[in-house]
Each structure stands twice: as structure tokens, then as C-alpha cells.
XYZ file of C-alpha atoms in Angstrom:
558
model
C 100.052 142.991 119.621
C 100.872 146.599 120.398
C 99.707 147.688 123.717
C 97.325 150.475 122.487
C 95.667 147.893 120.180
C 95.407 145.280 123.130
C 93.867 147.925 125.444
C 91.273 148.726 122.777
C 90.480 145.213 122.465
C 90.072 144.525 126.094
C 87.697 147.563 126.284
C 85.560 146.019 123.507
C 85.476 142.592 125.222
C 84.471 143.670 128.623
C 80.770 143.345 127.787
C 81.223 140.065 125.856
C 83.316 138.532 128.785
C 80.324 138.896 131.283
C 78.095 137.410 128.547
C 80.143 134.419 127.634
C 82.119 133.604 130.759
C 80.445 130.382 132.056
C 77.763 130.551 129.513
C 76.594 127.035 128.178
C 79.530 125.194 129.644
C 77.196 122.076 129.879
C 77.269 122.243 126.086
C 80.777 121.241 125.997
C 80.074 117.628 127.065
C 76.986 117.542 124.735
C 78.924 118.389 121.435
C 82.491 117.689 122.243
C 84.609 114.913 120.686
C 83.959 111.685 122.351
C 86.770 109.583 123.907
C 89.766 110.421 126.154
C 93.279 110.194 125.262
C 94.870 107.440 127.359
C 96.423 108.943 130.501
C 99.927 107.694 131.574
C 100.508 106.487 135.021
C 103.866 106.431 136.788
C 104.989 106.677 140.483
C 105.624 110.038 141.809
C 109.126 111.410 141.407
C 111.177 114.628 141.679
C 110.436 115.290 138.159
C 106.803 114.976 138.738
C 107.097 117.531 141.493
C 108.942 119.721 139.248
C 106.513 119.490 136.404
C 103.668 120.146 138.874
C 105.401 123.244 140.282
C 106.001 124.827 136.893
C 102.486 124.201 135.908
C 101.259 126.332 138.590
C 103.283 129.472 137.247
C 101.093 131.491 137.136
C 98.215 129.073 137.271
C 95.661 128.190 134.961
C 92.728 130.816 135.000
C 95.021 133.239 136.880
C 96.154 135.624 134.153
C 98.337 135.450 131.245
C 101.979 134.759 131.943
C 104.657 137.452 132.122
C 108.330 137.655 131.397
C 108.967 136.950 135.146
C 107.108 133.725 134.878
C 109.203 132.800 131.734
C 112.272 133.430 133.774
C 111.077 131.478 136.744
C 110.177 128.372 134.647
C 113.374 128.699 132.731
C 115.361 128.776 136.142
C 113.451 125.784 137.595
C 114.305 123.770 134.270
C 118.079 124.392 134.507
C 118.965 120.915 136.279
C 119.554 119.263 132.736
C 121.940 122.076 131.772
C 123.939 121.997 135.048
C 124.492 118.253 134.612
C 126.488 119.090 131.359
C 127.753 122.624 131.867
C 129.877 123.991 134.690
C 128.881 127.369 136.132
C 130.394 130.277 133.918
C 131.718 127.765 131.466
C 130.650 129.935 128.526
C 131.954 133.290 129.846
C 132.774 135.470 126.873
C 130.726 133.716 124.438
C 128.118 135.610 122.354
C 125.581 133.905 120.326
C 122.960 135.319 117.778
C 119.474 133.935 117.897
C 117.126 134.358 114.926
C 113.499 133.509 115.432
C 109.852 134.454 115.278
C 108.061 137.297 117.269
C 104.494 136.288 116.621
C 101.747 137.759 119.101
C 104.344 138.366 121.453
C 105.172 134.666 121.899
C 108.288 132.502 120.586
C 111.217 134.693 120.835
C 109.649 136.634 123.724
C 109.423 133.424 125.759
C 112.737 132.202 124.606
C 114.341 135.388 126.040
C 112.922 134.640 129.534
C 113.729 130.902 129.424
C 117.359 131.754 128.475
C 118.063 134.577 130.907
C 118.687 132.307 133.756
C 120.727 130.132 131.469
C 122.664 133.087 130.458
C 123.349 133.947 134.252
C 124.494 130.380 135.062
C 126.624 129.711 131.834
C 128.045 133.171 131.325
C 127.034 133.414 127.645
C 125.283 136.288 126.042
C 122.624 135.998 123.512
C 121.811 138.746 120.959
C 118.109 138.629 119.356
C 117.033 138.762 115.786
C 113.264 139.001 116.106
C 110.946 138.600 112.952
C 107.215 138.975 112.482
C 105.397 136.103 110.856
C 104.952 137.880 107.536
C 108.575 138.653 107.273
C 110.123 135.422 108.683
C 110.323 133.516 105.357
C 111.647 136.282 103.143
C 114.457 136.822 105.596
C 115.507 133.099 105.921
C 115.328 132.664 102.178
C 117.589 135.630 101.636
C 120.103 134.037 104.041
C 119.774 130.771 102.042
C 120.141 132.309 98.638
C 123.208 134.476 99.590
C 124.798 132.160 102.054
C 125.025 134.999 104.517
C 124.130 133.427 107.696
C 124.382 135.965 110.502
C 122.950 133.896 113.369
C 124.215 131.065 115.406
C 121.011 129.527 116.347
C 117.754 129.512 114.450
C 114.196 128.780 115.107
C 112.824 127.132 111.904
C 110.187 124.725 110.672
C 110.916 121.312 109.181
C 109.843 122.379 105.561
C 112.858 124.475 105.388
C 115.314 121.622 106.121
C 115.906 120.867 102.395
C 117.128 124.515 102.003
C 119.110 124.813 104.978
C 120.320 121.366 106.195
C 120.629 120.176 102.575
C 123.130 123.042 101.918
C 125.356 122.265 104.873
C 124.297 125.344 106.811
C 123.487 123.556 110.066
C 125.612 121.798 112.715
C 125.026 118.105 113.479
C 123.474 117.535 117.013
C 125.882 115.932 119.459
C 124.998 112.743 121.177
C 124.936 114.489 124.720
C 122.038 116.742 123.252
C 119.994 113.731 122.197
C 120.158 112.353 125.816
C 119.356 115.757 127.513
C 116.246 116.501 125.551
C 115.060 112.848 125.784
C 114.400 112.696 121.872
C 112.468 109.253 122.092
C 109.707 111.192 123.811
C 108.562 112.913 120.741
C 105.535 111.706 118.956
C 106.216 109.279 116.058
C 105.369 111.647 113.228
C 107.979 114.026 114.285
C 110.665 111.292 114.679
C 113.346 110.884 111.979
C 113.488 111.557 108.915
C 111.879 114.825 110.286
C 114.856 116.859 111.761
C 117.447 114.928 109.723
C 119.152 115.225 106.434
C 121.313 112.395 104.863
C 120.906 110.564 108.099
C 122.289 113.181 110.367
C 120.288 114.907 113.201
C 119.952 118.594 113.215
C 116.892 119.510 114.641
C 115.711 119.843 118.564
C 111.829 119.751 118.290
C 109.954 122.482 120.176
C 106.594 122.243 118.680
C 104.329 119.747 116.752
C 102.079 121.339 114.177
C 98.662 120.131 112.969
C 95.734 122.157 112.189
C 92.672 121.176 114.294
C 89.110 122.305 114.364
C 87.987 124.753 117.146
C 84.250 125.592 117.662
C 81.847 127.310 120.038
C 79.949 124.690 121.952
C 77.408 127.177 123.222
C 76.409 128.096 119.459
C 76.142 124.454 118.360
C 74.030 123.540 121.378
C 71.760 126.481 121.227
C 67.970 125.492 121.400
C 66.762 128.499 119.505
C 69.252 127.806 116.575
C 68.334 124.150 116.577
C 64.680 125.089 116.038
C 65.595 127.544 113.395
C 67.808 124.873 111.761
C 65.035 122.352 111.793
C 62.708 124.830 110.141
C 65.184 126.034 107.659
C 64.613 124.725 104.027
C 68.130 125.354 102.863
C 70.728 122.736 102.146
C 71.855 121.073 105.335
C 74.645 118.890 103.752
C 73.510 115.860 105.654
C 73.455 117.571 109.095
C 69.896 116.608 110.066
C 70.005 117.976 113.729
C 71.776 121.173 114.611
C 75.141 120.420 116.024
C 79.058 120.515 115.291
C 79.688 120.121 111.539
C 81.720 116.897 110.624
C 82.267 117.647 107.057
C 83.411 120.857 105.176
C 80.106 120.619 103.265
C 78.303 121.100 106.609
C 80.747 123.745 107.629
C 79.445 125.712 104.419
C 75.888 125.069 105.264
C 75.977 126.177 108.858
C 78.184 129.375 107.956
C 75.558 130.450 105.471
C 72.707 129.584 107.997
C 74.310 131.568 110.859
C 74.476 135.000 108.920
C 72.259 137.226 110.828
C 71.802 135.012 113.753
C 72.443 135.907 117.401
C 73.375 133.946 120.563
C 72.965 135.539 124.043
C 72.255 138.962 122.378
C 75.548 138.883 120.364
C 75.855 138.591 116.669
C 77.069 135.047 115.721
C 78.977 133.980 112.566
C 80.158 130.720 111.311
C 83.482 129.746 109.843
C 86.326 132.369 109.999
C 88.374 132.309 106.690
C 91.894 133.916 106.633
C 92.162 135.284 103.013
C 94.900 137.957 103.522
C 98.416 136.933 102.849
C 100.784 136.035 105.810
C 104.209 135.523 104.477
C 103.395 132.154 103.039
C 101.897 130.717 106.130
C 98.393 131.816 105.124
C 98.441 128.941 102.544
C 98.179 126.291 105.189
C 94.626 127.627 105.889
C 93.446 126.841 102.297
C 95.284 123.616 102.763
C 93.068 122.545 105.830
C 90.066 123.363 103.665
C 91.448 121.235 100.840
C 92.859 118.475 102.538
C 89.878 116.265 102.874
C 88.984 116.904 99.204
C 92.352 116.311 97.865
C 94.223 113.752 100.081
C 93.032 110.283 98.880
C 93.636 107.530 101.391
C 95.205 105.525 98.534
C 97.631 108.242 97.494
C 100.272 109.850 99.724
C 100.652 112.878 97.615
C 98.335 115.887 97.386
C 100.338 118.869 96.499
C 102.047 117.552 93.473
C 102.173 114.349 91.534
C 104.921 112.199 92.969
C 106.268 111.107 89.571
C 106.306 114.327 87.599
C 106.041 117.165 90.212
C 103.075 118.565 88.223
C 100.986 120.721 90.681
C 97.747 119.501 91.833
C 96.626 122.710 93.092
C 94.539 123.366 90.075
C 92.745 120.037 90.142
C 89.114 119.822 91.087
C 89.737 119.307 94.760
C 91.636 122.456 95.226
C 89.403 124.550 93.089
C 86.531 123.481 95.201
C 88.401 124.582 98.391
C 89.105 127.938 96.814
C 85.578 128.179 95.733
C 84.332 127.360 99.296
C 86.170 130.512 100.479
C 84.633 132.668 97.877
C 81.241 131.397 98.532
C 81.510 131.734 102.493
C 83.157 135.119 102.754
C 79.712 136.916 102.196
C 78.491 135.137 105.390
C 81.448 135.912 107.499
C 82.055 138.936 109.651
C 82.493 142.340 107.592
C 85.898 142.855 106.001
C 86.809 139.303 106.516
C 88.721 139.314 103.185
C 91.403 141.512 105.067
C 91.643 139.038 108.072
C 95.067 137.094 108.277
C 95.275 134.010 110.449
C 96.303 135.964 113.425
C 93.286 138.166 113.326
C 90.956 135.051 112.904
C 92.369 133.189 116.168
C 93.339 136.097 118.430
C 91.313 139.117 117.607
C 88.169 137.264 116.491
C 87.564 133.721 117.868
C 89.156 134.363 121.277
C 87.220 137.685 121.563
C 83.871 135.874 120.879
C 83.415 136.494 117.011
C 82.856 133.415 114.864
C 81.861 129.830 115.895
C 84.323 127.831 113.952
C 88.252 128.419 113.154
C 90.908 126.284 112.122
C 94.383 126.918 113.569
C 97.430 125.174 115.169
C 96.873 124.083 118.875
C 97.466 127.601 120.115
C 93.757 128.264 120.281
C 93.434 125.354 122.661
C 96.198 126.563 125.077
C 94.913 130.303 124.807
C 91.183 129.892 125.413
C 91.756 129.125 129.191
C 95.040 131.214 129.795
C 94.871 134.263 127.406
C 93.624 137.416 129.004
C 91.890 138.342 125.859
C 89.808 135.151 125.692
C 86.121 135.145 126.577
C 85.379 131.561 125.201
C 87.353 129.385 127.636
C 84.200 127.664 128.988
C 82.498 127.370 125.562
C 85.084 125.925 123.166
C 85.418 122.382 121.864
C 87.868 120.557 119.473
C 88.041 117.964 116.825
C 90.172 116.942 114.035
C 89.590 118.921 110.731
C 86.174 118.350 109.091
C 85.971 115.622 106.384
C 84.391 115.470 103.108
C 81.591 113.439 101.519
C 83.754 112.657 98.678
C 87.591 112.755 97.789
C 89.187 113.550 94.502
C 91.199 110.675 93.092
C 94.062 112.216 90.851
C 94.784 108.766 89.489
C 91.354 108.321 87.905
C 90.398 112.031 87.769
C 87.087 111.152 89.626
C 85.407 111.885 92.912
C 85.148 108.916 95.139
C 82.800 108.213 97.910
C 84.377 105.931 100.381
C 82.543 102.955 101.715
C 83.754 103.851 105.232
C 81.915 107.206 105.030
C 83.464 110.807 104.834
C 87.158 111.341 104.007
C 89.165 112.879 106.868
C 92.708 114.069 106.274
C 94.247 116.314 109.004
C 96.767 118.813 107.812
C 99.976 118.360 109.650
C 100.880 121.841 108.680
C 104.607 122.960 109.035
C 105.779 119.850 110.972
C 106.386 121.941 113.882
C 109.138 124.441 114.976
C 112.579 123.342 115.872
C 115.750 124.841 117.197
C 118.727 124.433 114.770
C 122.398 125.290 115.368
C 124.229 126.692 112.472
C 127.466 125.298 111.049
C 129.378 128.566 111.524
C 129.946 127.541 115.256
C 131.597 124.260 114.400
C 135.036 125.768 114.320
C 134.696 126.937 117.842
C 134.256 124.151 120.140
C 133.318 126.275 123.219
C 130.802 128.463 120.990
C 129.348 125.261 119.501
C 128.669 123.648 122.997
C 127.136 126.867 124.243
C 124.945 127.158 121.261
C 123.719 123.454 121.641
C 123.270 123.959 125.253
C 120.981 126.892 124.849
C 118.969 124.928 122.119
C 118.616 121.915 124.451
C 117.443 124.137 127.320
C 114.751 125.378 124.995
C 113.874 121.889 123.790
C 113.752 120.424 127.425
C 111.272 117.959 128.180
C 109.741 119.743 131.327
C 109.934 123.057 129.825
C 108.021 121.917 126.954
C 105.112 120.759 129.032
C 104.759 124.352 130.276
C 104.859 125.738 126.784
C 102.211 123.174 125.685
C 99.928 124.307 128.659
C 100.336 127.906 128.402
C 100.421 130.687 125.342
C 103.667 129.997 123.720
C 103.234 129.453 119.970
C 103.768 125.780 120.467
C 101.309 122.836 121.021
C 101.746 119.216 122.496
C 104.285 117.307 120.682
C 105.717 114.723 123.032
C 104.241 111.583 124.499
C 104.526 112.835 127.811
C 102.395 115.862 127.138
C 99.266 113.536 126.900
C 99.194 112.716 130.615
C 95.634 114.041 131.319
C 95.770 113.950 135.102
C 98.737 116.168 134.944
C 96.770 118.814 133.016
C 93.806 118.390 135.383
C 96.146 118.842 138.424
C 97.264 122.233 136.727
C 93.780 123.389 136.677
C 92.441 122.269 133.404
C 88.837 120.881 133.081
C 89.053 117.403 132.363
C 86.458 117.187 129.718
C 87.896 120.234 128.024
C 91.417 118.982 128.096
C 90.517 115.609 126.913
C 88.703 117.030 123.939
C 91.749 119.154 123.146
C 94.329 116.490 123.572
C 92.436 114.028 121.571
C 92.062 116.399 118.596
C 95.853 116.815 118.582
C 96.738 113.212 119.080
C 94.126 112.027 116.308
C 95.593 114.467 114.009
C 99.266 113.233 114.561
C 98.292 109.650 114.298
C 95.824 109.661 111.448
C 96.354 107.139 108.820
C 95.405 109.592 106.149
C 97.166 112.711 107.452
C 98.418 115.238 105.007
C 102.139 115.394 105.584
C 104.023 118.327 104.603
C 106.987 117.813 102.092
C 110.385 118.685 103.256
C 111.644 119.904 99.809
C 113.730 122.932 98.728
C 111.758 126.119 97.861
C 108.551 124.944 99.620
C 107.855 128.477 100.955
C 108.572 129.895 97.395
C 105.630 127.619 96.286
C 103.376 128.819 99.099
C 104.099 132.565 98.932
C 103.398 132.712 95.341
C 100.160 130.738 95.933
C 99.171 133.105 98.736
C 99.655 136.154 96.536
C 97.610 134.740 93.819
C 94.919 133.564 96.127
C 94.556 137.187 97.497
C 93.884 138.339 94.034
C 91.273 135.469 93.479
C 89.411 136.186 96.779
C 89.266 139.754 95.747
C 87.386 138.862 92.419
C 90.367 138.930 90.076
C 89.256 135.798 88.079
C 87.422 132.636 89.026
C 88.727 129.917 91.221
C 89.895 127.859 88.296
C 91.769 130.754 86.872
C 93.562 131.657 90.012
C 94.380 127.979 90.597
C 95.723 127.749 86.991
C 97.882 131.011 87.606
C 99.319 129.141 90.968
C 100.147 125.929 89.070
C 101.915 127.734 86.305
C 104.022 129.697 88.870
C 104.787 126.425 90.656
C 106.022 124.624 87.427
C 108.508 127.505 87.018
C 109.798 127.249 90.628
C 110.185 123.492 90.078
C 112.121 123.913 86.791
C 114.233 126.546 88.371
C 115.212 124.212 91.385
C 115.654 121.151 89.387
C 112.717 118.784 88.568
C 114.470 115.520 88.964
C 116.008 116.267 92.308
C 112.618 117.722 93.566
C 110.914 114.552 92.521
C 113.291 112.531 94.291
C 113.026 114.710 97.513
C 109.276 114.733 97.325
C 108.976 111.012 97.171
C 111.510 110.776 100.180
C 109.472 113.086 102.315
C 106.085 111.147 101.679
C 107.967 107.892 102.487
C 107.699 106.731 98.927
């Protein structure tokens, strides 16, 4: 965010901050997710002391971290590097790092973390920073032309088919696997994620799943409860006012909240992100669609696994598109021009809207981002479910005996750090590149990233030690709710897993462009979905249908 925009935002928020800070905190326990992620216990050790020390930089609730904080954390976490690299060993080596610069996170933090690494090793890093909307096009250009002008790459697993499958990456050395403690990564991010043809290429630095973030003060408000009780509209099975559990209830509460206020402030329901966002915006429709489209008896939900025929224009996806069209009139003015960054960082954190789907960044930002006014009134759960789920095999809607269908969207399978094959011919440069990557993927440093605004969410088993977060300054009920929403999404038996197939963001980008037209009124939901399906068929034929079928099945574990 540019400084002048940030300053204006902070001026607008000043009155809201006073209204919301501390308001309705008791509602967090009343309407939050039940249950607590099992805390780990272990004897105190030097590592425990280090983890406790870095979690106090700068301290939860003590302001947003700065570059000085990033550098301090990076320096404190250098022990693993020093065990494998002698001081000055990489003198004269220059590396180019290409990665994301989104909300001044990602590469901005990496710079700070790596400055002490550079000082110790003698290497120098040059940076290629990309905005979220520009990232996919830049990487796809490098893939298509074979012009890799970077040594280290921040990338999501969906691109592994394009990048690792084409031999553009360097295989991970065994010493790196030991340094980063790969076994600590949660199960859904273990191989085959990060691998291609049985070879390990990725250092995971993030675990991506969309979860549901909601305002506890809104859904525990007595006046709204009375109004809901008196309302004659469709309540979608939500008899008493409270947090929606299904997308049908999300729709009903969003329409109900139009024109309502809480604490003297206008309140809105769900925040959609209709504006194109470099292909990443498609995930937000996917999170509306997954409970409708991902049947428990079928691993596939984007394409038919035997033919690669798109499912984007089936009744489940069309319903999700129609939901956005129907909800937009009840959402904030000009919501059609909101991208995901706006919904999370300029709206929800600033007190606008009562429900938003995002990656785990919302949870780590509401308590630690200077722009947040909802730190005491935010709760979490897995994505809403659906009263019924579309069965692509029978072309019927099924109502499950177990109740609503839930299907968390494990969107993007997390960011990773990849070293490019172009360093393999120079052993010194290769070791330097892998050492830098391993430093960023270190176990202790990763905990700090999960706890503070970084662009990354919990992804290691060791990240789910609740007492560690509480000791850092997080409220136990809050962090238990947040970590439970993350763990339950990763471990859900009906999770919607993303395919690691070539061209995945070609599919997403064209879908996003067509969706923007549809949301703007250029055709019906079905017509928009049909246009996407037609474009997807062409992409599949261009890439090669038989090979796509093979890789799609493999990515789904079929």
C-alpha cells in the first residue's frame, strides 16, 4: 500500500477504532468455533527460548513489524545456516530472487530476513518484485520463452507442472531437507506436493487454505437478533441469529444486513471480490462453489477426471456465480470493483463487512496490523457448507444423510521457495541459492511469519502449539478458534485440493476475465460459465488432453 493511501485510510479509521476496540469481545466465545487444537508439550530447550524470543519482536499488539524487526528475526534464526556454511563462504556470489510484493509483504520480509544472511555468507541478492496481479503473467512468460532470469523463485505448487515438469528447477540437496525439518510440514503439503517425478524441489513457506472470517459483535448483537426473529424473509434454516454455517445462510444474512447498523456504524454482510486479480481472484469464486461442487464421493470438482471436460458450467458452479450476482446489491457500494486485497485489508480489517473468505492472513493481521480495528471482534471457522451438493456422476443434487456438505478450498497449496536449475553448473552458487532458500524456510522463522503479517499462514505441525501463541500475547480463545479453522481445513476429508497441472493459471485467468464480464451484467451466470468452459476446452487441447488427464488424476491421488 502506498503511504499516502495508508495515511488516508488511517484517518478514516480513527473513529471506528475507538468504537470497535474492545467492543463485544465477550461475543467471541459465544459464537466462535468450539474445540481447541491439541497443544503440543515438550521440555524447555534452547530452541523454545529462541522461539519465545522472536515472538516478542515487536510483540503482539505492539504495532506492525518493521524492516528492523525482520532483520532482527532473520539474524536470530541464523544458527542453522552457520552449521552448514562458513562465514564469508559465498563472497562474490550474486543471486537474483523473483517473488511477490503484495501489501508490502512477501519479498519485503524476505529482504529483511536475508540481510543478516548476506552479511554472514558474503553473497548478494538482487530482487525482482511483482504485484499479485502481475505475478502470473511474468512467470508464464518465463516458462513459455524459457528465459529464466532469476536464481531463486517464490512460487505456488500449482505451477510445478509448468516449472518443475519442464526441468527448470534444481533438485533439493539432502542437507537442505535436514536443515528445514521437512517432516514437520503438515501432511497435505508433504510429497507429492513439492515434487515432480519423485524428486523434491520445493521448500514450503506457507500453507494455503481459505477459511471463513466473521465479526463476532455483529452475530451476537441483541438488536439484530430481535430484527432477525421478526423478519419474514428466507432464513435458510438459521432459526436464531448467529454465525452462518452454510452458503445459503450467508446469502440470507447478507441480504438481511443491508441498511442495518451496529454501534452506530453501517454494517454489511459478506464481502465478494469480483474484480480480476491476475488469476488469483478465481479462488474466491472457488470458495463459494466448493461446498456445492465437491461431492464427498468424487475427488474431482474442476474437471471430469476421465475426459478433462470442464465442470465450471455445471449447476454447482453456476449457482455460485449466481450467488455473487444476487449478493452484490446488498454489499458495500461499488463492491463490483473490489479485488481480494480490498476485501481483506481495506474493508474487513477496517471494520467494513461482517464476513470474508481469505487465506489465513486475516487471522494473523487482525491483532498485529496497524490498520485493524476488529482484533477483539473476529472469529473463524472452515468455509461454510451447503444444504445440498451437486453429483456430477448422476447430474442430481444430493442431500447428505450427515447434513450439510463441507469442502474447504485448499487454494494454491501454499507458497514455496524454488532454486532454478541454471545454478546447477556452479556448485558455489548452487549451495548459496539453496542456503538462502533454506533460511527463509527455517522452522523457527516460519513460526514468526505465521504469527505476524507476512503473507503466510500456519503450515507446520509445530505451528499448532497453542501455549506458544498465548505466551506470545495472543488471546487463547481467539488463537484456538483461528488455528482450529486452519487445521480443520487442511485435514478435512472432503477438502477441495488444487490440481498441479500445466497451464492452471491460464485456466484461472481466462475464467476471471469472463467472470468480471458476467458480474458486470454481460450475460447470465450460465452464459458466463459456458464461455469459461469453452475457453478451458481450448486450453486443454493446446496443452494436450491425454497428458492433462494423466496429471490431473495424479494430482488428485487417483
